[in-house]
Structure formats: C-alpha cells, structure tokens
C-alpha cells in the first residue's frame, strides 16, 4: 500500500473558487427642499415631520435653513426612495395649493 504522503498526487482536495465581481453600492441621492416666498413655514415643518420622520424641533431647524439659505438637504436615500419622497412632497404641496419645491440630486 502506498503512503499518501509519498504518492505523485499530493492528496489535496482543490476547491473551485469563483471570483465574485465586486458589487458597487447603488448611488445615493440627496433630497432637497427649496425656499419660496409663499409656502408657510408651518407647512414646511409639517412636510418634514410627515414625509421624513423628523422631530418638530429638527424640522424647525431645517425649515429655517431653507428660509435663510434658499435650500437644505432633508435626507439621503437610494434613488427609488428619494424619487418617492420628492413625489410625495410635491403632490402634498400641490393638493394644499403651496408652491413648495422638492428636488433630488446625486450625492
């Protein structure tokens, strides 16, 4: 009987290793609220609380940033979620006859 250690075959069982292509994380998108001269500040706070789950005090801070700087990032999401949030805010604003604008851009 031949000793396994001295045989021509080294006896190792080889595993077929597949190299997986590195999957890139999907790009993220910033959702922005834009200032206008007509939408009431309270309405902007309501939108932030309702559609972004932001606390009243934080929503007030963001609203003031929008008011003073002209825009503010209200969240960063995957494309589909950002697109949905923008649409929800725009539809809600139109239904309440406010010109509030919400957009998204790649981070």
mmCIF file with all atom_site columns, C-alpha atoms in Angstrom:
data_model
loop_
_atom_site.group_PDB
_atom_site.id
_atom_site.type_symbol
_atom_site.label_atom_id
_atom_site.label_alt_id
_atom_site.label_comp_id
_atom_site.label_asym_id
_atom_site.label_entity_id
_atom_site.label_seq_id
_atom_site.pdbx_PDB_ins_code
_atom_site.Cartn_x
_atom_site.Cartn_y
_atom_site.Cartn_z
_atom_site.occupancy
_atom_site.B_iso_or_equiv
_atom_site.pdbx_formal_charge
_atom_site.auth_seq_id
_atom_site.auth_comp_id
_atom_site.auth_asym_id
_atom_site.auth_atom_id
_atom_site.pdbx_PDB_model_num
ATOM 1   C CA . UNK A 1 1   ? 0.000   0.000  0.000  1.00 0.00 ? 1   UNK A CA 1
ATOM 2   C CA . UNK A 1 2   ? 1.425   3.341  -0.978 1.00 0.00 ? 2   UNK A CA 1
ATOM 3   C CA . UNK A 1 3   ? 1.793   6.033  1.622  1.00 0.00 ? 3   UNK A CA 1
ATOM 4   C CA . UNK A 1 4   ? -0.423  9.013  0.694  1.00 0.00 ? 4   UNK A CA 1
ATOM 5   C CA . UNK A 1 5   ? 2.293   11.476 1.599  1.00 0.00 ? 5   UNK A CA 1
ATOM 6   C CA . UNK A 1 6   ? 4.739   9.940  -0.903 1.00 0.00 ? 6   UNK A CA 1
ATOM 7   C CA . UNK A 1 7   ? 2.360   9.489  -3.822 1.00 0.00 ? 7   UNK A CA 1
ATOM 8   C CA . UNK A 1 8   ? 2.535   11.521 -7.017 1.00 0.00 ? 8   UNK A CA 1
ATOM 9   C CA . UNK A 1 9   ? -0.851  13.087 -6.220 1.00 0.00 ? 9   UNK A CA 1
ATOM 10  C CA . UNK A 1 10  ? -0.482  15.462 -3.293 1.00 0.00 ? 10  UNK A CA 1
ATOM 11  C CA . UNK A 1 11  ? -3.904  14.416 -1.973 1.00 0.00 ? 11  UNK A CA 1
ATOM 12  C CA . UNK A 1 12  ? -5.168  17.951 -1.535 1.00 0.00 ? 12  UNK A CA 1
ATOM 13  C CA . UNK A 1 13  ? -8.762  18.457 -2.447 1.00 0.00 ? 13  UNK A CA 1
ATOM 14  C CA . UNK A 1 14  ? -8.956  21.604 -4.513 1.00 0.00 ? 14  UNK A CA 1
ATOM 15  C CA . UNK A 1 15  ? -11.871 23.952 -4.137 1.00 0.00 ? 15  UNK A CA 1
ATOM 16  C CA . UNK A 1 16  ? -13.106 25.727 -7.207 1.00 0.00 ? 16  UNK A CA 1
ATOM 17  C CA . UNK A 1 17  ? -13.049 29.337 -6.154 1.00 0.00 ? 17  UNK A CA 1
ATOM 18  C CA . UNK A 1 18  ? -15.154 31.707 -8.145 1.00 0.00 ? 18  UNK A CA 1
ATOM 19  C CA . UNK A 1 19  ? -14.114 35.288 -8.014 1.00 0.00 ? 19  UNK A CA 1
ATOM 20  C CA . UNK A 1 20  ? -17.170 37.370 -7.490 1.00 0.00 ? 20  UNK A CA 1
ATOM 21  C CA . UNK A 1 21  ? -17.191 40.735 -9.149 1.00 0.00 ? 21  UNK A CA 1
ATOM 22  C CA . UNK A 1 22  ? -17.267 43.426 -6.531 1.00 0.00 ? 22  UNK A CA 1
ATOM 23  C CA . UNK A 1 23  ? -20.747 44.797 -6.407 1.00 0.00 ? 23  UNK A CA 1
ATOM 24  C CA . UNK A 1 24  ? -20.870 48.529 -6.182 1.00 0.00 ? 24  UNK A CA 1
ATOM 25  C CA . UNK A 1 25  ? -23.244 50.109 -3.737 1.00 0.00 ? 25  UNK A CA 1
ATOM 26  C CA . UNK A 1 26  ? -26.005 51.935 -5.542 1.00 0.00 ? 26  UNK A CA 1
ATOM 27  C CA . UNK A 1 27  ? -25.505 55.687 -5.675 1.00 0.00 ? 27  UNK A CA 1
ATOM 28  C CA . UNK A 1 28  ? -27.299 57.757 -3.079 1.00 0.00 ? 28  UNK A CA 1
ATOM 29  C CA . UNK A 1 29  ? -29.392 60.831 -3.743 1.00 0.00 ? 29  UNK A CA 1
ATOM 30  C CA . UNK A 1 30  ? -29.899 63.959 -1.667 1.00 0.00 ? 30  UNK A CA 1
ATOM 31  C CA . UNK A 1 31  ? -33.458 65.203 -1.307 1.00 0.00 ? 31  UNK A CA 1
ATOM 32  C CA . UNK A 1 32  ? -33.574 69.000 -1.160 1.00 0.00 ? 32  UNK A CA 1
ATOM 33  C CA . UNK A 1 33  ? -36.276 71.463 -0.186 1.00 0.00 ? 33  UNK A CA 1
ATOM 34  C CA . UNK A 1 34  ? -36.158 74.830 -1.940 1.00 0.00 ? 34  UNK A CA 1
ATOM 35  C CA . UNK A 1 35  ? -37.257 78.142 -0.497 1.00 0.00 ? 35  UNK A CA 1
ATOM 36  C CA . UNK A 1 36  ? -40.102 80.174 -1.933 1.00 0.00 ? 36  UNK A CA 1
ATOM 37  C CA . UNK A 1 37  ? -41.875 83.327 -0.796 1.00 0.00 ? 37  UNK A CA 1
ATOM 38  C CA . UNK A 1 38  ? -45.324 81.787 -0.423 1.00 0.00 ? 38  UNK A CA 1
ATOM 39  C CA . UNK A 1 39  ? -45.284 78.451 1.408  1.00 0.00 ? 39  UNK A CA 1
ATOM 40  C CA . UNK A 1 40  ? -45.957 78.961 5.122  1.00 0.00 ? 40  UNK A CA 1
ATOM 41  C CA . UNK A 1 41  ? -43.155 77.911 7.443  1.00 0.00 ? 41  UNK A CA 1
ATOM 42  C CA . UNK A 1 42  ? -45.576 75.736 9.442  1.00 0.00 ? 42  UNK A CA 1
ATOM 43  C CA . UNK A 1 43  ? -46.419 73.799 6.276  1.00 0.00 ? 43  UNK A CA 1
ATOM 44  C CA . UNK A 1 44  ? -42.725 73.100 5.614  1.00 0.00 ? 44  UNK A CA 1
ATOM 45  C CA . UNK A 1 45  ? -42.335 71.806 9.192  1.00 0.00 ? 45  UNK A CA 1
ATOM 46  C CA . UNK A 1 46  ? -45.399 69.579 8.680  1.00 0.00 ? 46  UNK A CA 1
ATOM 47  C CA . UNK A 1 47  ? -43.922 68.157 5.441  1.00 0.00 ? 47  UNK A CA 1
ATOM 48  C CA . UNK A 1 48  ? -40.607 67.379 7.146  1.00 0.00 ? 48  UNK A CA 1
ATOM 49  C CA . UNK A 1 49  ? -42.327 65.646 10.047 1.00 0.00 ? 49  UNK A CA 1
ATOM 50  C CA . UNK A 1 50  ? -44.788 63.723 7.895  1.00 0.00 ? 50  UNK A CA 1
ATOM 51  C CA . UNK A 1 51  ? -42.632 62.528 4.993  1.00 0.00 ? 51  UNK A CA 1
ATOM 52  C CA . UNK A 1 52  ? -39.181 62.395 6.551  1.00 0.00 ? 52  UNK A CA 1
ATOM 53  C CA . UNK A 1 53  ? -39.997 61.386 10.135 1.00 0.00 ? 53  UNK A CA 1
ATOM 54  C CA . UNK A 1 54  ? -38.117 64.366 11.513 1.00 0.00 ? 54  UNK A CA 1
ATOM 55  C CA . UNK A 1 55  ? -38.860 65.659 15.017 1.00 0.00 ? 55  UNK A CA 1
ATOM 56  C CA . UNK A 1 56  ? -40.631 69.004 15.358 1.00 0.00 ? 56  UNK A CA 1
ATOM 57  C CA . UNK A 1 57  ? -37.544 70.815 16.690 1.00 0.00 ? 57  UNK A CA 1
ATOM 58  C CA . UNK A 1 58  ? -35.244 69.406 13.988 1.00 0.00 ? 58  UNK A CA 1
ATOM 59  C CA . UNK A 1 59  ? -37.857 70.122 11.297 1.00 0.00 ? 59  UNK A CA 1
ATOM 60  C CA . UNK A 1 60  ? -37.993 73.726 12.501 1.00 0.00 ? 60  UNK A CA 1
ATOM 61  C CA . UNK A 1 61  ? -34.191 73.992 12.215 1.00 0.00 ? 61  UNK A CA 1
ATOM 62  C CA . UNK A 1 62  ? -34.242 72.603 8.665  1.00 0.00 ? 62  UNK A CA 1
ATOM 63  C CA . UNK A 1 63  ? -37.108 74.929 7.701  1.00 0.00 ? 63  UNK A CA 1
ATOM 64  C CA . UNK A 1 64  ? -35.115 77.915 8.956  1.00 0.00 ? 64  UNK A CA 1
ATOM 65  C CA . UNK A 1 65  ? -32.091 76.748 6.946  1.00 0.00 ? 65  UNK A CA 1
ATOM 66  C CA . UNK A 1 66  ? -34.278 76.550 3.829  1.00 0.00 ? 66  UNK A CA 1
ATOM 67  C CA . UNK A 1 67  ? -35.659 80.006 4.596  1.00 0.00 ? 67  UNK A CA 1
ATOM 68  C CA . UNK A 1 68  ? -32.248 81.630 5.182  1.00 0.00 ? 68  UNK A CA 1
ATOM 69  C CA . UNK A 1 69  ? -30.036 79.784 2.684  1.00 0.00 ? 69  UNK A CA 1
ATOM 70  C CA . UNK A 1 70  ? -32.549 79.026 -0.058 1.00 0.00 ? 70  UNK A CA 1
ATOM 71  C CA . UNK A 1 71  ? -32.369 75.246 0.246  1.00 0.00 ? 71  UNK A CA 1
ATOM 72  C CA . UNK A 1 72  ? -31.495 72.402 2.577  1.00 0.00 ? 72  UNK A CA 1
ATOM 73  C CA . UNK A 1 73  ? -30.775 68.700 2.311  1.00 0.00 ? 73  UNK A CA 1
ATOM 74  C CA . UNK A 1 74  ? -33.525 66.859 4.164  1.00 0.00 ? 74  UNK A CA 1
ATOM 75  C CA . UNK A 1 75  ? -32.247 63.329 3.659  1.00 0.00 ? 75  UNK A CA 1
ATOM 76  C CA . UNK A 1 76  ? -30.065 60.970 1.623  1.00 0.00 ? 76  UNK A CA 1
ATOM 77  C CA . UNK A 1 77  ? -31.656 57.882 0.104  1.00 0.00 ? 77  UNK A CA 1
ATOM 78  C CA . UNK A 1 78  ? -31.437 55.307 -2.651 1.00 0.00 ? 78  UNK A CA 1
ATOM 79  C CA . UNK A 1 79  ? -32.777 56.520 -5.994 1.00 0.00 ? 79  UNK A CA 1
ATOM 80  C CA . UNK A 1 80  ? -36.197 54.896 -5.628 1.00 0.00 ? 80  UNK A CA 1
ATOM 81  C CA . UNK A 1 81  ? -36.809 56.186 -2.118 1.00 0.00 ? 81  UNK A CA 1
ATOM 82  C CA . UNK A 1 82  ? -35.585 59.693 -2.974 1.00 0.00 ? 82  UNK A CA 1
ATOM 83  C CA . UNK A 1 83  ? -37.815 59.769 -6.035 1.00 0.00 ? 83  UNK A CA 1
ATOM 84  C CA . UNK A 1 84  ? -40.818 58.650 -3.966 1.00 0.00 ? 84  UNK A CA 1
ATOM 85  C CA . UNK A 1 85  ? -40.168 61.264 -1.269 1.00 0.00 ? 85  UNK A CA 1
ATOM 86  C CA . UNK A 1 86  ? -39.888 64.046 -3.861 1.00 0.00 ? 86  UNK A CA 1
ATOM 87  C CA . UNK A 1 87  ? -43.149 62.953 -5.483 1.00 0.00 ? 87  UNK A CA 1
ATOM 88  C CA . UNK A 1 88  ? -44.948 62.712 -2.129 1.00 0.00 ? 88  UNK A CA 1
ATOM 89  C CA . UNK A 1 89  ? -43.853 66.214 -1.111 1.00 0.00 ? 89  UNK A CA 1
ATOM 90  C CA . UNK A 1 90  ? -44.733 67.714 -4.497 1.00 0.00 ? 90  UNK A CA 1
ATOM 91  C CA . UNK A 1 91  ? -48.178 66.056 -4.580 1.00 0.00 ? 91  UNK A CA 1
ATOM 92  C CA . UNK A 1 92  ? -48.942 67.044 -0.981 1.00 0.00 ? 92  UNK A CA 1
ATOM 93  C CA . UNK A 1 93  ? -47.859 70.648 -1.643 1.00 0.00 ? 93  UNK A CA 1
ATOM 94  C CA . UNK A 1 94  ? -49.981 70.894 -4.789 1.00 0.00 ? 94  UNK A CA 1
ATOM 95  C CA . UNK A 1 95  ? -53.026 69.432 -3.003 1.00 0.00 ? 95  UNK A CA 1
ATOM 96  C CA . UNK A 1 96  ? -52.653 72.149 -0.372 1.00 0.00 ? 96  UNK A CA 1
ATOM 97  C CA . UNK A 1 97  ? -52.028 74.813 -3.042 1.00 0.00 ? 97  UNK A CA 1
ATOM 98  C CA . UNK A 1 98  ? -48.471 75.612 -1.996 1.00 0.00 ? 98  UNK A CA 1
ATOM 99  C CA . UNK A 1 99  ? -45.604 76.086 -4.460 1.00 0.00 ? 99  UNK A CA 1
ATOM 100 C CA . UNK A 1 100 ? -43.066 74.240 -2.262 1.00 0.00 ? 100 UNK A CA 1
ATOM 101 C CA . UNK A 1 101 ? -40.398 72.622 -4.436 1.00 0.00 ? 101 UNK A CA 1
ATOM 102 C CA . UNK A 1 102 ? -38.576 69.421 -3.610 1.00 0.00 ? 102 UNK A CA 1
ATOM 103 C CA . UNK A 1 103 ? -35.809 68.004 -5.791 1.00 0.00 ? 103 UNK A CA 1
ATOM 104 C CA . UNK A 1 104 ? -33.136 65.340 -5.706 1.00 0.00 ? 104 UNK A CA 1
ATOM 105 C CA . UNK A 1 105 ? -29.552 65.165 -6.874 1.00 0.00 ? 105 UNK A CA 1
ATOM 106 C CA . UNK A 1 106 ? -26.844 62.556 -6.870 1.00 0.00 ? 106 UNK A CA 1
ATOM 107 C CA . UNK A 1 107 ? -24.694 62.685 -3.762 1.00 0.00 ? 107 UNK A CA 1
#
